[in-house]
């Protein structure tokens, strides 16, 4: 050999490596493994594994100080990457990348002093039946200490953690997360790379992380109220650990889960809808589309229907009904929105009356409270010059005091009645007038969706048009 690969500038050597120009000389490059930096060592191992480039096992075992069997396992074994922040003795922070190969006959690491810190992770994995022998770990930078252990362990325990998170912390054989130094500097390094750091400050065990990110759905409480403190989240929600995880993992506070509307007038209706969908989208994004909303609405049913339209995707949710007489919240669970949208064959709980006209619109009057709004709606339609068929939907009994266990069935039947009316005649616009519990309004919004034109009207000393379905559709369709 006429030249030394270790004398090349790193960027030049890596350029030759990734272009494939060193493939025929790769064994010679490995002969100088210990003269190369951890960064080049890491890239070298990564390259030969990803490209399946031949390396003489005898040479590799010699430079790594292992048996030929272990060298063969390193070359042929499956591998995973992990990333973690590190701070040098000079105070320089960086993101370090690692590669781990499971079940090698010997424990291997290219960075001196780190091999002994791999053992607790091995013991943890063995206790869970996830490892038989040892781990071989290659890092692309010199580090000291054990702060890489949490990231290493998680890379082998779960594949559910999004890439935007990174971790620092020690780990013992039982999965307890142990304290490490320089967390503020590491957090700064993570943020500079657009990542969020999870550290021993916010978690106690690896299972705290694995369990949270492995949940198919994450239950999140959300309050919409016209006045602060009525209700509070604690009035209907007991899962304190969920609030803690939202705060620690996602920087979502209780304030983010309470939407205070104040008095709704004019443009405020639209502004509140925009704020609602923005908050839901943030929750969806943070939770990687695993959000299961647990909703309480203290406000007008017209707004509840609008929110139902905005939330009308297929994921499950829960909305709470408050019984004034019992001073108690009742959950109404929807496992899939299709159960609200399917046509009903037999109407057990509701009646429908359709009053035809020569108009091209449909006015839907939804009853369920003590007040019968039909007269007021007809007067309003006449005043506004709206010629419309009128569909009056009402419960068969107990109007004004609907049992909580019937709310979902009544909403499903109401939605089916509306579908039936629309199937008989094309309507240019559909006008909604709601005098019913907010839960039913919300469920009808979910079932109805956003594909029709029309308006939602609210009663306040008289009816007024407050939201158009086109506006809600535009909010949904905006990227």
Short mmCIF file of C-alpha atoms in Angstrom, two decimals:
data_model
loop_
_atom_site.label_atom_id
_atom_site.label_comp_id
_atom_site.label_asym_id
_atom_site.label_seq_id
_atom_site.Cartn_x
_atom_site.Cartn_y
_atom_site.Cartn_z
CA UNK A 1 0.00 0.00 0.00
CA UNK A 2 1.52 3.30 -1.11
CA UNK A 3 -0.47 5.63 1.17
CA UNK A 4 -2.17 5.82 4.53
CA UNK A 5 -5.94 6.26 4.57
CA UNK A 6 -5.78 7.78 8.03
CA UNK A 7 -3.70 10.65 6.64
CA UNK A 8 -6.57 11.77 4.38
CA UNK A 9 -8.70 14.70 5.38
CA UNK A 10 -11.87 13.26 6.89
CA UNK A 11 -14.18 14.91 4.36
CA UNK A 12 -12.08 13.55 1.48
CA UNK A 13 -11.91 10.05 2.94
CA UNK A 14 -15.66 9.98 3.53
CA UNK A 15 -16.28 11.34 0.04
CA UNK A 16 -14.29 8.46 -1.46
CA UNK A 17 -16.06 6.00 0.87
CA UNK A 18 -19.62 7.03 0.00
CA UNK A 19 -18.86 7.26 -3.71
CA UNK A 20 -17.85 3.59 -3.65
CA UNK A 21 -14.25 4.31 -4.72
CA UNK A 22 -12.86 2.54 -1.63
CA UNK A 23 -14.86 -0.66 -1.98
CA UNK A 24 -11.90 -2.60 -3.33
CA UNK A 25 -9.66 -1.22 -0.57
CA UNK A 26 -12.14 -1.42 2.31
CA UNK A 27 -10.20 -4.08 4.22
CA UNK A 28 -7.10 -1.90 4.05
CA UNK A 29 -9.09 1.01 5.43
CA UNK A 30 -10.18 -1.20 8.34
CA UNK A 31 -6.54 -2.06 9.05
CA UNK A 32 -6.17 1.58 10.10
CA UNK A 33 -9.38 1.58 12.13
CA UNK A 34 -7.72 2.78 15.35
CA UNK A 35 -6.06 5.71 13.61
CA UNK A 36 -9.43 6.99 12.46
CA UNK A 37 -11.76 9.21 14.50
CA UNK A 38 -14.97 7.75 15.97
CA UNK A 39 -16.88 9.70 13.35
CA UNK A 40 -15.08 7.97 10.48
CA UNK A 41 -15.19 4.62 12.30
CA UNK A 42 -18.95 4.94 12.63
CA UNK A 43 -19.40 5.91 8.98
CA UNK A 44 -17.19 3.02 7.92
CA UNK A 45 -19.20 0.42 9.86
CA UNK A 46 -22.46 2.00 8.72
CA UNK A 47 -21.37 1.98 5.07
CA UNK A 48 -20.26 -1.65 4.89
CA UNK A 49 -23.43 -2.80 6.61
CA UNK A 50 -25.83 -0.74 4.54
CA UNK A 51 -24.07 -1.50 1.25
CA UNK A 52 -23.12 -5.11 2.14
CA UNK A 53 -19.52 -4.45 1.14
CA UNK A 54 -17.13 -7.34 1.77
CA UNK A 55 -14.67 -6.95 4.65
CA UNK A 56 -12.09 -9.55 5.63
CA UNK A 57 -13.43 -10.98 8.91
CA UNK A 58 -9.88 -11.81 10.11
CA UNK A 59 -8.87 -8.16 9.80
CA UNK A 60 -12.05 -6.88 11.42
CA UNK A 61 -11.77 -9.25 14.38
CA UNK A 62 -8.16 -8.19 14.89
CA UNK A 63 -8.79 -4.44 14.88
CA UNK A 64 -11.86 -4.79 17.12
CA UNK A 65 -10.13 -7.23 19.46
CA UNK A 66 -12.87 -9.82 19.10
CA UNK A 67 -13.34 -13.36 17.92
CA UNK A 68 -14.01 -13.95 14.24
CA UNK A 69 -17.50 -15.08 15.21
CA UNK A 70 -18.22 -11.71 16.82
CA UNK A 71 -16.79 -9.88 13.81
CA UNK A 72 -19.03 -11.92 11.54
CA UNK A 73 -22.05 -11.12 13.74
CA UNK A 74 -21.23 -7.41 13.59
CA UNK A 75 -21.11 -7.53 9.80
CA UNK A 76 -24.22 -9.65 9.33
CA UNK A 77 -26.44 -8.71 12.29
CA UNK A 78 -29.44 -6.41 12.13
CA UNK A 79 -28.79 -2.91 13.39
CA UNK A 80 -30.61 0.13 14.68
CA UNK A 81 -29.64 3.76 15.03
CA UNK A 82 -30.13 5.99 18.03
CA UNK A 83 -29.33 9.63 18.72
CA UNK A 84 -28.60 11.49 21.93
CA UNK A 85 -27.10 14.82 23.05
CA UNK A 86 -23.68 14.96 24.66
CA UNK A 87 -21.54 17.69 26.23
CA UNK A 88 -17.77 17.56 26.04
CA UNK A 89 -15.42 18.36 28.92
CA UNK A 90 -14.88 21.74 27.25
CA UNK A 91 -18.63 22.41 27.41
CA UNK A 92 -19.29 21.89 23.70
CA UNK A 93 -22.70 20.29 23.06
CA UNK A 94 -23.54 18.12 20.09
CA UNK A 95 -25.89 15.42 18.84
CA UNK A 96 -24.24 12.01 18.77
CA UNK A 97 -25.41 9.16 16.58
CA UNK A 98 -25.01 5.54 17.50
CA UNK A 99 -25.53 2.15 15.91
CA UNK A 100 -26.36 -0.95 17.92
CA UNK A 101 -26.19 -4.58 16.83
CA UNK A 102 -27.94 -7.18 19.00
CA UNK A 103 -26.79 -10.62 20.14
CA UNK A 104 -23.12 -10.48 19.35
CA UNK A 105 -20.98 -13.02 21.20
CA UNK A 106 -18.92 -10.26 22.77
CA UNK A 107 -19.64 -6.71 23.86
CA UNK A 108 -17.98 -4.21 21.54
CA UNK A 109 -17.71 -0.42 21.43
CA UNK A 110 -15.44 1.81 19.36
CA UNK A 111 -15.20 4.49 22.09
CA UNK A 112 -12.90 3.77 25.01
CA UNK A 113 -14.47 3.60 28.47
CA UNK A 114 -18.04 3.12 27.23
CA UNK A 115 -18.19 -0.66 26.99
CA UNK A 116 -18.88 -1.14 30.71
CA UNK A 117 -21.86 1.24 30.51
CA UNK A 118 -23.53 -1.00 27.92
CA UNK A 119 -23.95 -3.85 30.39
CA UNK A 120 -26.92 -2.41 32.37
CA UNK A 121 -28.84 -2.05 29.12
CA UNK A 122 -27.98 -5.64 28.23
CA UNK A 123 -29.23 -6.80 31.62
CA UNK A 124 -32.48 -4.86 31.17
CA UNK A 125 -33.11 -6.38 27.75
CA UNK A 126 -32.26 -9.90 28.94
CA UNK A 127 -34.70 -9.58 31.85
CA UNK A 128 -37.43 -8.96 29.27
CA UNK A 129 -36.41 -11.73 26.91
CA UNK A 130 -35.22 -9.30 24.25
CA UNK A 131 -31.52 -10.20 24.25
CA UNK A 132 -29.56 -13.46 24.46
CA UNK A 133 -25.92 -12.39 24.32
CA UNK A 134 -24.34 -8.95 24.06
CA UNK A 135 -24.66 -5.60 22.32
CA UNK A 136 -22.13 -4.05 19.99
CA UNK A 137 -22.32 -0.26 19.87
CA UNK A 138 -20.58 2.16 17.52
CA UNK A 139 -20.67 5.91 18.20
CA UNK A 140 -19.70 8.75 15.90
CA UNK A 141 -18.06 10.84 18.63
CA UNK A 142 -15.97 10.53 21.77
CA UNK A 143 -18.19 10.67 24.86
CA UNK A 144 -17.87 9.94 28.54
CA UNK A 145 -20.41 8.70 31.05
CA UNK A 146 -23.67 6.83 30.72
CA UNK A 147 -26.14 9.41 29.40
CA UNK A 148 -26.47 7.44 26.15
CA UNK A 149 -28.06 4.49 27.96
CA UNK A 150 -31.66 5.71 27.86
CA UNK A 151 -31.58 6.39 24.13
CA UNK A 152 -29.86 3.04 23.49
CA UNK A 153 -32.39 1.13 25.57
CA UNK A 154 -35.39 2.81 23.94
CA UNK A 155 -34.10 2.07 20.44
CA UNK A 156 -34.36 -1.63 21.32
CA UNK A 157 -37.54 -1.50 23.42
CA UNK A 158 -39.88 0.36 21.09
CA UNK A 159 -40.24 1.72 17.58
CA UNK A 160 -43.12 4.00 18.49
CA UNK A 161 -41.19 7.09 19.60
CA UNK A 162 -41.29 9.85 16.92
CA UNK A 163 -37.96 11.14 15.62
CA UNK A 164 -38.57 14.60 17.03
CA UNK A 165 -37.80 13.32 20.55
CA UNK A 166 -34.38 12.56 21.94
CA UNK A 167 -33.32 11.25 25.31
CA UNK A 168 -30.60 11.51 27.88
CA UNK A 169 -30.27 9.50 31.06
CA UNK A 170 -28.69 6.52 32.70
CA UNK A 171 -30.56 3.23 32.95
CA UNK A 172 -30.16 0.39 35.44
CA UNK A 173 -30.98 -3.28 34.95
CA UNK A 174 -34.52 -2.76 36.27
CA UNK A 175 -35.30 0.04 33.83
CA UNK A 176 -35.03 2.90 36.30
CA UNK A 177 -33.85 6.14 34.73
CA UNK A 178 -30.86 7.68 36.48
CA UNK A 179 -29.67 11.26 36.72
CA UNK A 180 -27.03 12.67 34.36
CA UNK A 181 -25.23 16.00 34.08
CA UNK A 182 -25.46 19.01 31.77
CA UNK A 183 -29.17 18.76 31.01
CA UNK A 184 -29.60 22.50 30.14
CA UNK A 185 -26.79 22.33 27.55
CA UNK A 186 -28.20 19.11 26.13
CA UNK A 187 -31.66 20.61 25.89
CA UNK A 188 -30.23 23.55 23.98
CA UNK A 189 -28.45 21.21 21.59
CA UNK A 190 -31.65 19.25 20.95
CA UNK A 191 -33.66 22.38 20.26
CA UNK A 192 -31.07 23.56 17.74
CA UNK A 193 -31.81 20.37 15.81
CA UNK A 194 -35.58 20.75 16.15
CA UNK A 195 -35.84 18.00 18.75
CA UNK A 196 -37.37 17.83 22.21
CA UNK A 197 -35.28 16.40 25.04
CA UNK A 198 -36.72 13.93 27.54
CA UNK A 199 -34.53 13.55 30.61
CA UNK A 200 -34.59 12.08 34.15
CA UNK A 201 -36.23 15.32 35.23
CA UNK A 202 -39.51 14.16 33.68
CA UNK A 203 -39.41 10.35 33.69
CA UNK A 204 -38.61 7.70 36.29
CA UNK A 205 -38.51 4.50 34.24
CA UNK A 206 -38.12 3.44 30.63
CA UNK A 207 -41.65 2.05 30.83
CA UNK A 208 -43.00 5.55 31.45
CA UNK A 209 -41.80 6.34 27.94
CA UNK A 210 -42.53 3.02 26.24
CA UNK A 211 -46.07 2.80 27.59
CA UNK A 212 -46.95 6.37 26.67
CA UNK A 213 -45.74 6.20 23.08
CA UNK A 214 -47.13 2.69 22.56
CA UNK A 215 -50.72 3.66 23.34
CA UNK A 216 -52.89 3.30 20.23
CA UNK A 217 -54.90 6.29 21.50
CA UNK A 218 -54.12 8.94 24.08
CA UNK A 219 -57.06 10.25 26.08
CA UNK A 220 -56.88 14.03 26.38
CA UNK A 221 -59.37 16.18 28.32
CA UNK A 222 -60.55 19.34 26.59
CA UNK A 223 -62.90 21.98 27.98
CA UNK A 224 -64.81 24.58 26.00
CA UNK A 225 -66.43 27.08 28.31
CA UNK A 226 -68.01 30.50 28.15
CA UNK A 227 -66.69 31.35 31.60
CA UNK A 228 -63.40 30.45 33.26
CA UNK A 229 -63.49 27.73 35.86
CA UNK A 230 -66.88 26.30 34.89
CA UNK A 231 -65.99 23.53 34.57
CA UNK A 232 -62.41 22.80 35.52
CA UNK A 233 -60.68 19.75 34.08
CA UNK A 234 -60.65 18.15 37.50
CA UNK A 235 -64.45 18.23 37.63
CA UNK A 236 -64.67 15.34 35.18
CA UNK A 237 -61.11 14.07 34.75
CA UNK A 238 -59.12 11.93 37.19
CA UNK A 239 -56.12 10.76 35.12
CA UNK A 240 -53.45 13.06 36.51
CA UNK A 241 -50.64 11.02 34.93
CA UNK A 242 -51.98 11.85 31.46
CA UNK A 243 -51.78 15.57 32.20
CA UNK A 244 -48.26 15.07 33.52
CA UNK A 245 -47.15 13.24 30.39
CA UNK A 246 -48.73 15.84 28.14
CA UNK A 247 -46.78 18.49 30.00
CA UNK A 248 -43.45 16.67 30.16
CA UNK A 249 -43.40 14.99 26.74
CA UNK A 250 -45.33 17.49 24.65
CA UNK A 251 -45.19 20.80 26.55
CA UNK A 252 -49.00 20.89 26.61
CA UNK A 253 -50.35 22.52 29.75
CA UNK A 254 -53.83 22.59 31.25
CA UNK A 255 -54.23 26.08 29.84
CA UNK A 256 -53.84 24.61 26.35
CA UNK A 257 -56.72 22.24 27.11
CA UNK A 258 -59.22 24.93 28.11
CA UNK A 259 -60.79 27.09 25.41
CA UNK A 260 -62.59 30.05 26.95
CA UNK A 261 -65.04 31.54 24.47
CA UNK A 262 -66.50 34.44 26.41
CA UNK A 263 -69.62 36.01 24.93
CA UNK A 264 -70.11 34.94 21.32
CA UNK A 265 -71.05 37.75 18.96
CA UNK A 266 -70.33 38.46 15.31
CA UNK A 267 -66.87 37.36 14.17
CA UNK A 268 -66.16 35.82 17.56
CA UNK A 269 -67.98 32.66 16.44
CA UNK A 270 -65.52 32.17 13.60
CA UNK A 271 -62.52 33.10 15.75
CA UNK A 272 -63.45 30.47 18.34
CA UNK A 273 -63.83 27.82 15.64
CA UNK A 274 -60.40 28.70 14.25
CA UNK A 275 -58.87 28.47 17.72
CA UNK A 276 -60.56 25.10 18.33
CA UNK A 277 -59.33 23.46 15.15
CA UNK A 278 -55.82 24.88 15.63
CA UNK A 279 -55.61 23.40 19.11
CA UNK A 280 -56.95 20.04 17.93
CA UNK A 281 -54.43 19.97 15.10
CA UNK A 282 -51.62 20.72 17.50
CA UNK A 283 -52.75 17.88 19.78
CA UNK A 284 -53.04 15.55 16.80
CA UNK A 285 -49.56 16.46 15.63
CA UNK A 286 -47.97 16.13 19.05
CA UNK A 287 -49.62 12.77 19.64
CA UNK A 288 -48.87 11.47 16.12
CA UNK A 289 -52.58 11.16 15.27
CA UNK A 290 -53.32 9.15 18.42
CA UNK A 291 -55.62 11.75 19.98
CA UNK A 292 -58.83 10.58 21.64
CA UNK A 293 -60.62 13.73 22.68
CA UNK A 294 -62.52 13.79 26.00
CA UNK A 295 -64.71 16.83 25.62
CA UNK A 296 -66.85 19.01 27.88
CA UNK A 297 -68.73 21.93 26.35
CA UNK A 298 -70.26 24.70 28.46
CA UNK A 299 -71.73 26.85 25.73
CA UNK A 300 -74.41 27.07 23.04
CA UNK A 301 -75.46 23.93 21.20
CA UNK A 302 -74.89 25.76 17.90
CA UNK A 303 -71.20 25.98 18.74
CA UNK A 304 -71.15 22.34 19.83
CA UNK A 305 -72.48 21.30 16.42
CA UNK A 306 -69.81 23.38 14.66
CA UNK A 307 -67.09 21.71 16.73
CA UNK A 308 -68.56 18.32 15.90
CA UNK A 309 -68.29 19.13 12.20
CA UNK A 310 -64.69 20.28 12.65
CA UNK A 311 -63.77 17.08 14.52
CA UNK A 312 -65.63 14.68 12.20
CA UNK A 313 -62.88 12.17 11.47
CA UNK A 314 -62.98 8.46 12.18
CA UNK A 315 -61.02 8.31 15.43
CA UNK A 316 -62.85 7.59 18.69
CA UNK A 317 -63.78 10.28 21.15
CA UNK A 318 -65.74 10.83 24.35
CA UNK A 319 -68.02 13.75 25.17
CA UNK A 320 -69.41 14.37 28.63
CA UNK A 321 -73.02 15.26 29.43
CA UNK A 322 -73.67 17.20 32.61
CA UNK A 323 -76.80 16.34 34.55
CA UNK A 324 -77.99 19.43 36.38
CA UNK A 325 -80.30 17.41 38.60
CA UNK A 326 -77.57 14.98 39.68
CA UNK A 327 -74.63 17.42 39.49
CA UNK A 328 -72.72 14.70 37.68
CA UNK A 329 -70.89 14.15 34.37
CA UNK A 330 -71.84 11.18 32.19
CA UNK A 331 -69.46 10.04 29.42
CA UNK A 332 -70.81 9.31 25.95
CA UNK A 333 -68.32 7.13 24.09
CA UNK A 334 -68.04 6.91 20.32
CA UNK A 335 -65.63 4.21 19.18
CA UNK A 336 -65.93 5.13 15.49
CA UNK A 337 -67.82 7.99 13.86
CA UNK A 338 -69.31 5.59 11.33
CA UNK A 339 -71.68 4.38 14.04
CA UNK A 340 -73.22 7.86 14.03
CA UNK A 341 -73.40 8.16 10.25
CA UNK A 342 -75.03 4.87 9.34
CA UNK A 343 -78.70 4.92 8.40
CA UNK A 344 -81.11 3.63 11.04
CA UNK A 345 -83.63 0.94 10.06
CA UNK A 346 -85.95 1.37 13.02
CA UNK A 347 -86.54 4.63 14.91
CA UNK A 348 -86.97 3.75 18.56
CA UNK A 349 -86.32 7.04 20.32
CA UNK A 350 -87.26 9.81 17.90
CA UNK A 351 -89.98 11.18 15.62
CA UNK A 352 -89.65 13.27 12.48
CA UNK A 353 -92.14 15.54 10.78
CA UNK A 354 -91.38 16.99 7.34
CA UNK A 355 -93.37 20.03 6.18
CA UNK A 356 -92.87 20.49 2.45
CA UNK A 357 -92.76 23.75 0.52
CA UNK A 358 -91.74 25.12 -2.86
CA UNK A 359 -88.42 26.27 -1.43
CA UNK A 360 -84.96 24.95 -2.29
CA UNK A 361 -83.67 24.93 1.28
CA UNK A 362 -84.24 22.67 4.27
CA UNK A 363 -84.66 23.95 7.83
CA UNK A 364 -83.86 21.31 10.42
CA UNK A 365 -85.33 21.95 13.87
CA UNK A 366 -83.74 19.70 16.48
CA UNK A 367 -85.65 19.44 19.72
CA UNK A 368 -84.73 17.89 23.03
CA UNK A 369 -84.87 20.71 25.52
CA UNK A 370 -87.94 22.04 27.33
CA UNK A 371 -88.49 24.83 24.81
CA UNK A 372 -90.18 24.07 21.47
CA UNK A 373 -88.50 26.41 18.96
CA UNK A 374 -90.75 25.59 15.97
CA UNK A 375 -92.82 28.78 16.12
CA UNK A 376 -89.78 31.00 16.52
CA UNK A 377 -88.01 29.28 13.63
CA UNK A 378 -90.96 29.70 11.27
CA UNK A 379 -91.21 33.37 12.18
CA UNK A 380 -87.50 33.81 11.58
CA UNK A 381 -87.60 32.07 8.20
CA UNK A 382 -90.48 34.29 7.11
CA UNK A 383 -88.72 37.42 8.31
CA UNK A 384 -85.50 36.49 6.47
CA UNK A 385 -87.34 35.50 3.30
CA UNK A 386 -86.08 31.91 3.43
CA UNK A 387 -88.40 29.49 1.64
CA UNK A 388 -87.64 26.04 3.02
CA UNK A 389 -89.01 22.65 3.82
CA UNK A 390 -89.12 22.20 7.59
CA UNK A 391 -87.93 19.00 9.25
CA UNK A 392 -88.81 18.82 12.95
CA UNK A 393 -86.92 16.19 14.96
CA UNK A 394 -87.90 15.39 18.52
CA UNK A 395 -87.50 12.62 21.09
CA UNK A 396 -90.53 10.42 21.61
CA UNK A 397 -90.51 11.00 25.34
CA UNK A 398 -88.75 12.78 28.19
CA UNK A 399 -88.11 15.92 26.19
CA UNK A 400 -86.01 18.26 28.32
CA UNK A 401 -84.67 15.43 30.45
CA UNK A 402 -83.15 12.91 28.07
CA UNK A 403 -81.45 9.98 29.86
CA UNK A 404 -77.66 10.05 29.25
CA UNK A 405 -77.66 6.48 27.94
CA UNK A 406 -80.02 7.52 25.11
CA UNK A 407 -78.11 10.58 23.89
CA UNK A 408 -75.99 8.75 21.31
CA UNK A 409 -78.93 6.73 19.97
CA UNK A 410 -81.07 9.85 19.65
CA UNK A 411 -78.29 11.70 17.82
CA UNK A 412 -77.83 8.72 15.48
CA UNK A 413 -81.54 8.65 14.69
CA UNK A 414 -81.64 12.42 14.16
CA UNK A 415 -78.74 12.15 11.70
CA UNK A 416 -80.52 9.33 9.89
CA UNK A 417 -83.73 11.38 9.60
CA UNK A 418 -81.70 14.19 7.99
CA UNK A 419 -80.12 11.75 5.53
CA UNK A 420 -83.56 10.44 4.58
CA UNK A 421 -84.88 13.94 3.89
CA UNK A 422 -81.87 14.78 1.75
CA UNK A 423 -82.26 11.53 -0.17
CA UNK A 424 -85.80 12.56 -1.23
CA UNK A 425 -84.91 16.03 -2.48
CA UNK A 426 -81.86 18.10 -3.37
CA UNK A 427 -81.49 21.14 -1.14
CA UNK A 428 -79.35 24.17 -1.92
CA UNK A 429 -78.81 24.97 1.76
CA UNK A 430 -79.55 23.29 5.06
CA UNK A 431 -80.33 25.49 8.08
CA UNK A 432 -79.87 24.09 11.57
CA UNK A 433 -81.84 25.30 14.59
CA UNK A 434 -80.93 23.45 17.79
CA UNK A 435 -82.85 23.32 21.04
CA UNK A 436 -81.25 20.20 22.44
CA UNK A 437 -78.42 19.20 24.80
CA UNK A 438 -74.93 20.18 23.64
CA UNK A 439 -73.91 16.51 23.43
CA UNK A 440 -76.56 15.84 20.81
CA UNK A 441 -75.55 18.96 18.90
CA UNK A 442 -71.93 17.84 18.85
CA UNK A 443 -72.79 14.28 17.80
CA UNK A 444 -75.01 15.53 14.97
CA UNK A 445 -72.15 17.73 13.78
CA UNK A 446 -69.84 14.73 13.71
CA UNK A 447 -72.42 12.66 11.83
CA UNK A 448 -73.40 15.40 9.37
CA UNK A 449 -69.86 16.32 8.33
CA UNK A 450 -68.83 19.23 6.15
CA UNK A 451 -69.83 18.38 2.59
CA UNK A 452 -73.13 20.32 2.36
CA UNK A 453 -73.89 24.01 2.10
CA UNK A 454 -75.89 25.75 4.75
CA UNK A 455 -75.89 27.56 8.06
CA UNK A 456 -76.02 27.05 11.80
CA UNK A 457 -78.35 29.44 13.63
CA UNK A 458 -78.27 30.40 17.30
CA UNK A 459 -81.02 31.79 19.51
CA UNK A 460 -80.26 34.91 21.51
CA UNK A 461 -83.38 37.00 22.06
CA UNK A 462 -84.16 35.77 18.55
CA UNK A 463 -82.51 33.60 15.94
CA UNK A 464 -79.40 34.74 14.07
CA UNK A 465 -77.17 33.11 11.49
CA UNK A 466 -73.80 32.55 13.19
CA UNK A 467 -71.76 30.11 11.08
CA UNK A 468 -71.81 28.85 7.52
CA UNK A 469 -71.01 25.24 6.69
CA UNK A 470 -68.77 26.53 3.89
CA UNK A 471 -66.65 28.39 6.44
CA UNK A 472 -66.26 25.22 8.52
CA UNK A 473 -65.41 23.22 5.40
CA UNK A 474 -62.71 25.72 4.46
CA UNK A 475 -61.17 25.36 7.93
CA UNK A 476 -61.06 21.60 7.59
CA UNK A 477 -59.60 21.61 4.09
CA UNK A 478 -56.85 24.11 4.85
CA UNK A 479 -53.52 22.31 5.10
#
